[in-house]
Short mmCIF file of C-alpha atoms (C1' of nucleotides) in Angstrom, two decimals:
data_model
loop_
_atom_site.label_atom_id
_atom_site.label_comp_id
_atom_site.label_asym_id
_atom_site.label_seq_id
_atom_site.Cartn_x
_atom_site.Cartn_y
_atom_site.Cartn_z
CA UNK K 15 99.57 92.81 114.22
CA UNK K 16 102.03 95.32 112.81
CA UNK K 17 102.16 96.38 109.16
CA UNK K 18 104.93 94.95 107.00
CA UNK K 19 106.35 98.46 106.85
CA UNK K 20 106.68 98.65 110.64
CA UNK K 21 108.12 95.16 110.90
CA UNK K 22 110.73 95.89 108.24
CA UNK K 23 111.57 99.20 109.88
CA UNK K 24 112.01 97.73 113.37
CA UNK K 25 114.27 95.06 111.95
CA UNK K 26 116.29 97.56 109.98
CA UNK K 27 116.66 100.03 112.83
CA UNK K 28 117.83 97.30 115.21
CA UNK K 29 120.23 96.07 112.55
CA UNK K 30 121.64 99.58 112.25
CA UNK K 31 121.81 99.86 116.05
CA UNK K 32 123.92 96.73 116.18
CA UNK K 33 126.02 97.11 113.05
CA UNK K 34 126.38 100.81 112.26
CA UNK K 35 128.08 103.82 113.80
CA UNK K 36 129.02 107.37 112.79
CA UNK K 37 132.19 105.82 111.33
CA UNK K 38 130.44 102.90 109.69
CA UNK K 39 127.41 104.02 107.74
CA UNK K 40 125.46 101.35 105.92
CA UNK K 41 123.61 101.57 102.60
CA UNK K 42 119.92 100.77 102.27
CA UNK K 43 120.73 97.87 99.97
CA UNK K 44 123.07 96.23 102.45
CA UNK K 45 120.52 96.55 105.26
CA UNK K 46 117.72 95.18 103.07
CA UNK K 47 119.75 92.18 102.00
CA UNK K 48 120.93 91.51 105.55
CA UNK K 49 117.42 91.37 106.98
CA UNK K 50 115.81 89.89 103.88
CA UNK K 51 113.30 92.55 102.83
CA UNK K 52 112.69 94.37 99.49
CA UNK K 53 115.41 96.97 98.95
CA UNK K 54 113.53 99.91 97.35
CA UNK K 55 110.69 99.60 99.82
CA UNK K 56 113.04 99.58 102.79
CA UNK K 57 114.97 102.53 101.30
CA UNK K 58 111.76 104.57 101.36
CA UNK K 59 111.14 103.63 104.97
CA UNK K 60 114.68 104.54 106.00
CA UNK K 61 114.44 107.89 104.18
CA UNK K 62 111.24 108.60 106.06
CA UNK K 63 112.75 107.72 109.41
CA UNK K 64 115.80 109.86 108.62
CA UNK K 65 113.63 112.84 107.70
CA UNK K 66 111.89 112.46 111.06
CA UNK K 67 115.21 112.15 112.92
CA UNK K 68 114.60 108.64 114.16
CA UNK K 69 117.72 107.53 112.30
CA UNK K 70 120.58 109.45 110.63
CA UNK K 71 121.89 109.49 107.09
CA UNK K 72 124.54 111.07 104.93
CA UNK K 73 124.77 111.23 101.15
CA UNK K 74 127.80 110.58 99.03
CA UNK K 75 130.66 108.10 99.12
CA UNK K 76 131.11 106.51 102.55
CA UNK K 77 127.57 107.71 103.17
CA UNK K 78 124.63 105.63 104.28
CA UNK K 79 122.34 105.18 107.23
CA UNK K 80 123.45 104.98 110.84
CA UNK K 81 122.26 105.62 114.37
CA UNK K 82 123.65 108.49 116.40
CA UNK K 83 123.81 108.12 120.19
CA UNK K 84 120.72 110.31 120.29
CA UNK K 85 118.91 108.02 117.86
CA UNK K 86 119.82 104.98 119.96
CA UNK K 87 118.34 106.56 123.06
CA UNK K 88 114.90 106.82 121.42
CA UNK K 89 112.24 104.34 122.45
CA UNK K 90 111.58 101.62 119.92
CA UNK K 91 107.94 102.69 119.70
CA UNK K 92 109.01 105.82 117.80
CA UNK K 93 109.74 103.64 114.78
CA UNK K 94 106.17 102.34 114.73
CA UNK K 95 104.85 105.77 115.59
CA UNK K 96 106.42 107.42 112.54
CA UNK K 97 105.39 104.69 110.14
CA UNK K 98 101.99 103.32 111.21
CA UNK K 99 101.03 105.83 113.87
CA UNK K 100 99.80 104.75 117.28
CA UNK K 101 96.07 104.41 116.55
CA UNK K 102 96.40 100.63 116.60
CA UNK K 103 97.37 100.79 120.27
CA UNK K 104 94.89 103.47 121.20
CA UNK K 105 91.70 102.20 119.63
CA UNK K 106 89.32 99.49 120.78
CA UNK K 107 90.17 96.13 119.24
CA UNK K 108 86.65 95.86 117.86
CA UNK K 109 86.66 99.47 116.70
CA UNK K 110 83.99 100.55 119.17
CA UNK K 111 83.91 104.25 119.92
CA UNK K 112 83.18 104.08 123.64
CA UNK K 113 85.12 101.05 124.74
CA UNK K 114 86.72 101.38 128.17
CA UNK K 115 87.13 99.46 131.40
CA UNK K 116 83.74 100.92 132.37
CA UNK K 117 82.01 100.04 129.13
CA UNK K 118 84.13 97.20 127.77
CA UNK K 119 83.51 95.61 124.41
CA UNK K 120 82.99 91.84 124.50
CA UNK K 121 86.66 91.01 123.94
CA UNK K 122 88.09 93.98 125.84
CA UNK K 123 89.43 92.03 128.80
CA UNK K 124 90.68 89.19 126.63
CA UNK K 125 92.69 91.43 124.34
CA UNK K 126 93.50 94.66 126.14
CA UNK K 127 96.32 93.16 128.26
CA UNK K 128 98.10 91.96 125.14
CA UNK K 129 97.77 95.30 123.44
CA UNK K 130 98.93 97.24 126.50
CA UNK K 131 101.85 94.97 127.24
CA UNK K 132 103.15 95.20 123.74
CA UNK K 133 102.78 98.97 123.73
CA UNK K 134 104.52 99.32 127.11
CA UNK K 135 107.43 97.14 126.05
CA UNK K 136 108.03 99.22 122.97
CA UNK K 137 107.45 102.49 124.82
CA UNK K 138 109.63 101.84 127.83
CA UNK K 139 112.70 100.38 126.17
CA UNK K 140 115.19 102.23 124.02
CA UNK K 141 116.46 101.09 120.66
CA UNK K 142 119.85 100.61 122.30
CA UNK K 143 118.35 98.40 125.01
CA UNK K 144 116.95 96.06 122.37
CA UNK K 145 120.25 96.18 120.48
CA UNK K 146 122.20 95.16 123.59
CA UNK K 147 120.21 91.95 123.85
CA UNK K 148 120.90 91.18 120.23
CA UNK K 149 124.64 91.80 120.76
CA UNK K 150 124.56 89.53 123.82
CA UNK K 151 122.97 86.76 121.83
CA UNK K 152 119.87 86.83 124.03
CA UNK K 153 117.63 87.68 121.09
CA UNK K 154 117.97 87.42 117.33
CA UNK K 155 117.32 89.50 114.24
CA UNK K 156 116.50 88.52 110.65
CA UNK K 157 116.99 84.93 109.48
CA UNK P 21 95.22 94.23 115.26
CA UNK P 22 92.25 92.74 113.47
CA UNK P 23 91.11 93.65 109.96
CA UNK P 24 88.00 95.80 109.61
CA UNK P 25 86.32 92.77 108.11
CA UNK P 26 86.95 90.69 111.24
CA UNK P 27 85.90 93.50 113.56
CA UNK P 28 82.62 94.01 111.69
CA UNK P 29 82.02 90.27 111.61
CA UNK P 30 82.60 89.74 115.34
CA UNK P 31 80.27 92.63 116.12
CA UNK P 32 77.62 91.32 113.78
CA UNK P 33 77.83 87.74 114.98
CA UNK P 34 77.54 88.79 118.62
CA UNK P 35 74.63 91.06 117.68
CA UNK P 36 72.93 88.08 116.06
CA UNK P 37 73.74 85.90 119.07
CA UNK P 38 72.00 88.40 121.33
CA UNK P 39 69.11 89.52 119.12
CA UNK P 40 68.25 86.73 116.70
CA UNK P 41 66.78 83.24 116.89
CA UNK P 42 65.30 80.66 114.52
CA UNK P 43 62.02 82.52 114.96
CA UNK P 44 63.52 85.97 114.62
CA UNK P 45 65.81 86.19 111.63
CA UNK P 46 67.42 89.54 110.97
CA UNK P 47 68.30 91.14 107.62
CA UNK P 48 71.84 92.24 106.78
CA UNK P 49 70.68 95.83 106.57
CA UNK P 50 69.23 95.86 110.06
CA UNK P 51 72.38 94.32 111.53
CA UNK P 52 74.61 96.77 109.67
CA UNK P 53 72.63 99.77 110.85
CA UNK P 54 72.49 98.49 114.42
CA UNK P 55 76.25 98.09 114.71
CA UNK P 56 77.08 101.06 112.48
CA UNK P 57 79.01 99.48 109.60
CA UNK P 58 78.59 99.63 105.78
CA UNK P 59 75.63 97.48 104.75
CA UNK P 60 76.80 95.90 101.45
CA UNK P 61 80.19 95.09 102.89
CA UNK P 62 78.71 93.45 105.97
CA UNK P 63 76.23 91.55 103.80
CA UNK P 64 79.21 89.97 102.00
CA UNK P 65 80.80 88.98 105.27
CA UNK P 66 77.58 87.44 106.57
CA UNK P 67 77.07 85.50 103.35
CA UNK P 68 80.58 84.16 103.69
CA UNK P 69 80.09 83.10 107.27
CA UNK P 70 76.77 81.47 106.35
CA UNK P 71 78.38 79.50 103.53
CA UNK P 72 80.96 78.25 106.01
CA UNK P 73 78.26 77.34 108.56
CA UNK P 74 79.45 79.78 111.20
CA UNK P 75 76.04 81.47 111.05
CA UNK P 76 72.70 80.48 109.48
CA UNK P 77 70.50 82.17 106.89
CA UNK P 78 67.26 81.74 105.06
CA UNK P 79 66.07 83.49 101.91
CA UNK P 80 62.63 84.85 101.24
CA UNK P 81 60.04 86.73 103.29
CA UNK P 82 60.67 86.43 107.04
CA UNK P 83 64.15 85.33 106.05
CA UNK P 84 67.44 86.75 107.26
CA UNK P 85 70.46 85.77 109.29
CA UNK P 86 70.37 84.05 112.67
CA UNK P 87 72.38 81.77 114.91
CA UNK P 88 71.32 78.18 115.49
CA UNK P 89 72.19 76.57 118.82
CA UNK P 90 75.00 74.81 116.97
CA UNK P 91 76.30 78.15 115.68
CA UNK P 92 76.24 79.63 119.18
CA UNK P 93 78.32 76.76 120.51
CA UNK P 94 81.18 77.58 118.13
CA UNK P 95 84.24 79.33 119.52
CA UNK P 96 84.48 83.02 118.70
CA UNK P 97 87.84 82.45 117.00
CA UNK P 98 86.02 80.68 114.13
CA UNK P 99 84.72 84.06 112.99
CA UNK P 100 88.26 85.44 112.67
CA UNK P 101 89.48 82.14 111.28
CA UNK P 102 87.05 82.16 108.36
CA UNK P 103 87.64 85.81 107.50
CA UNK P 104 91.30 86.67 108.21
CA UNK P 105 92.72 83.25 108.86
CA UNK P 106 94.88 82.47 111.86
CA UNK P 107 98.31 83.43 110.49
CA UNK P 108 98.28 86.60 112.60
CA UNK P 109 98.31 84.48 115.75
CA UNK P 110 100.78 81.95 114.47
CA UNK P 111 103.51 84.18 113.08
CA UNK P 112 106.27 86.10 114.85
CA UNK P 113 105.22 89.64 115.72
CA UNK P 114 108.24 91.00 113.86
CA UNK P 115 107.69 88.66 110.94
CA UNK P 116 110.86 86.67 111.53
CA UNK P 117 110.88 83.20 109.99
CA UNK P 118 112.73 81.40 112.76
CA UNK P 119 111.40 83.07 115.85
CA UNK P 120 110.96 80.61 118.71
CA UNK P 121 111.74 80.26 122.39
CA UNK P 122 115.18 79.05 121.28
CA UNK P 123 115.83 81.87 118.83
CA UNK P 124 113.53 84.65 120.08
CA UNK P 125 113.11 87.93 118.25
CA UNK P 126 113.82 91.04 120.34
CA UNK P 127 110.23 91.38 121.57
CA UNK P 128 109.37 87.68 121.68
CA UNK P 129 109.24 87.12 125.44
CA UNK P 130 107.41 90.32 126.22
CA UNK P 131 104.73 89.83 123.60
CA UNK P 132 104.37 86.12 122.93
CA UNK P 133 102.66 85.13 126.21
CA UNK P 134 100.01 87.77 125.76
CA UNK P 135 99.48 86.94 122.11
CA UNK P 136 98.87 83.37 123.19
CA UNK P 137 96.52 84.48 125.93
CA UNK P 138 94.50 86.51 123.46
CA UNK P 139 94.32 83.57 121.09
CA UNK P 140 93.33 81.20 123.89
CA UNK P 141 90.57 83.53 125.09
CA UNK P 142 89.01 83.59 121.64
CA UNK P 143 89.63 79.87 121.12
CA UNK P 144 88.25 78.62 124.42
CA UNK P 145 85.08 80.67 124.71
CA UNK P 146 81.96 80.14 122.65
CA UNK P 147 80.01 82.80 120.83
CA UNK P 148 77.20 82.16 123.30
CA UNK P 149 79.53 82.75 126.25
CA UNK P 150 80.41 86.19 124.91
CA UNK P 151 76.74 86.87 124.16
CA UNK P 152 75.76 86.02 127.74
CA UNK P 153 78.01 88.76 129.03
CA UNK P 154 76.42 91.23 126.66
CA UNK P 155 72.95 90.20 127.83
CA UNK P 156 74.05 90.55 131.45
CA UNK P 157 75.31 94.04 130.82
CA UNK P 158 78.90 93.03 131.66
CA UNK P 159 80.13 93.96 128.20
CA UNK P 160 78.75 96.15 125.42
CA UNK P 161 78.26 96.04 121.68
CA UNK P 162 78.15 98.87 119.12
CA UNK P 163 77.44 102.42 120.26
"C1'" DA U 2 50.98 80.16 90.41
"C1'" DT U 3 52.56 84.65 91.34
"C1'" DA U 4 54.30 88.64 93.57
"C1'" DT U 5 57.20 89.80 97.15
"C1'" DT U 6 60.95 89.51 100.11
"C1'" DT U 7 65.49 88.71 101.23
"C1'" DT U 8 69.85 86.15 100.72
"C1'" DA U 9 73.43 84.60 97.12
"C1'" DA U 10 76.58 85.58 93.70
"C1'" DG U 11 79.49 88.09 91.18
"C1'" DA U 12 81.05 92.15 88.74
"C1'" DC U 13 82.96 96.43 89.69
"C1'" DC U 14 85.08 100.50 91.92
"C1'" DT U 15 88.16 103.02 95.39
"C1'" DT U 16 91.70 103.42 98.68
"C1'" DT U 17 95.63 101.84 101.04
"C1'" DT U 18 99.59 99.15 101.28
"C1'" DT U 19 103.42 97.23 99.29
"C1'" DA U 20 106.88 97.47 95.89
"C1'" DT U 21 109.79 99.35 91.92
"C1'" DC U 22 112.17 102.47 88.99
"C1'" DT U 23 114.31 106.80 87.50
"C1'" DT U 24 116.18 111.22 88.19
"C1'" DT U 25 118.24 114.62 91.15
"C1'" DT U 26 121.11 116.26 94.82
"C1'" DA U 27 124.66 116.10 98.22
"C1'" DT U 28 129.13 114.44 99.65
"C1'" DT U 29 133.66 112.77 99.29
"C1'" DA U 30 137.98 111.19 97.47
"C1'" DA U 31 141.21 111.53 94.06
"C1'" DT H 2 137.23 120.28 89.93
"C1'" DT H 3 135.74 116.10 88.56
"C1'" DA H 4 134.14 111.38 88.94
"C1'" DA H 5 132.08 108.29 91.84
"C1'" DT H 6 128.94 107.20 95.32
"C1'" DA H 7 124.85 106.95 97.87
"C1'" DA H 8 120.71 109.15 99.77
"C1'" DA H 9 116.54 112.11 98.46
"C1'" DA H 10 112.68 112.74 95.79
"C1'" DG H 11 109.15 111.59 93.03
"C1'" DA H 12 106.65 109.03 89.51
"C1'" DT H 13 104.68 104.69 88.70
"C1'" DA H 14 102.65 100.21 89.30
"C1'" DA H 15 100.89 95.92 91.36
"C1'" DA H 16 98.31 93.77 94.97
"C1'" DA H 17 95.30 93.67 98.80
"C1'" DA H 18 91.67 95.53 101.50
"C1'" DG H 19 87.60 97.86 101.79
"C1'" DG H 20 83.34 99.04 99.84
"C1'" DT H 21 79.24 99.27 96.30
"C1'" DC H 22 75.94 97.79 92.99
"C1'" DT H 23 73.19 94.75 90.06
"C1'" DT H 24 71.11 90.58 88.92
"C1'" DA H 25 69.79 85.88 90.09
"C1'" DA H 26 67.81 82.54 93.02
"C1'" DA H 27 65.18 80.82 96.80
"C1'" DA H 28 61.46 80.94 100.05
"C1'" DT H 29 56.99 82.40 101.55
"C1'" DA H 30 52.40 84.23 101.80
"C1'" DT H 31 48.54 85.20 99.33
#
DNA sequence: ATATTTTAAGACCTTTTTATCTTTTATTAA
DNA sequence: TTAATAAAAGATAAAAAGGTCTTAAAATAT
């Protein structure tokens, strides 16, 4: 559904949203171990997201990754957007060029609702909104 | 969403369901050109599906691929099942090991019902059922 | 029987994704 | 100002996905 890269990144960003702050930056290694994904690979992803201002980082001692208030107010879809791009949500599930409600592909109506719902959920809700539910114990991260 | 392999295969199988019969077998090349996908790659996929009895084939002159009545009565999900497997539909969208209604991941309740719907649509409807809609002009294949 | 047609099988190549390692640069605390 | 720390950058590598090509085998028509 999503690439491993996007899954790891969503997990990591929500972990940072819950656990980090300007005063409590967290290293890539700690995040990776907490959510159970390969450290160097996640580090690359976090660097990428930082460069694109989806998350924040600071070098040096007491440095690490964290989410600013601005970062937290971004929609969760921006994580996927900067890693996989949005083509997955834009294109026909069968890869047909001219698939639409007018000229639907054979599985258009079976699959389109799923695709749209998922996209809307990620597009309409902020990182912070997802983090709140984790803090409340309504939803859960990692394992 | 789906691998290119699965997309090509679904397209090809539905093309065969609409265009082929025991009396009118169709070569891999013709199918590939009709649906606009790479010929040798599609040939591999068709051979695979034939070996697993999802579609039928016959060598020699007047040979080619076709769907028997038995093939047409299979559910469309069997195409995906024999090419990608079903893990995509079984696993948590965020890749979490213990994601369930009890311990939902942050996007579980927004995405899970639709993922299930998509799976059910492909699992409950036969290849022939999808082909009928193409024949009726309700849905469209290739471009 | 033989030539022809077309799938079957498998070797091979390319690109993308996933993953790792090493070196450099920035920051901070002492 | 120096040592320690941690991200940034980049080189490298393994694995998977996507794609191609060649040869063998089977079926058919003549």
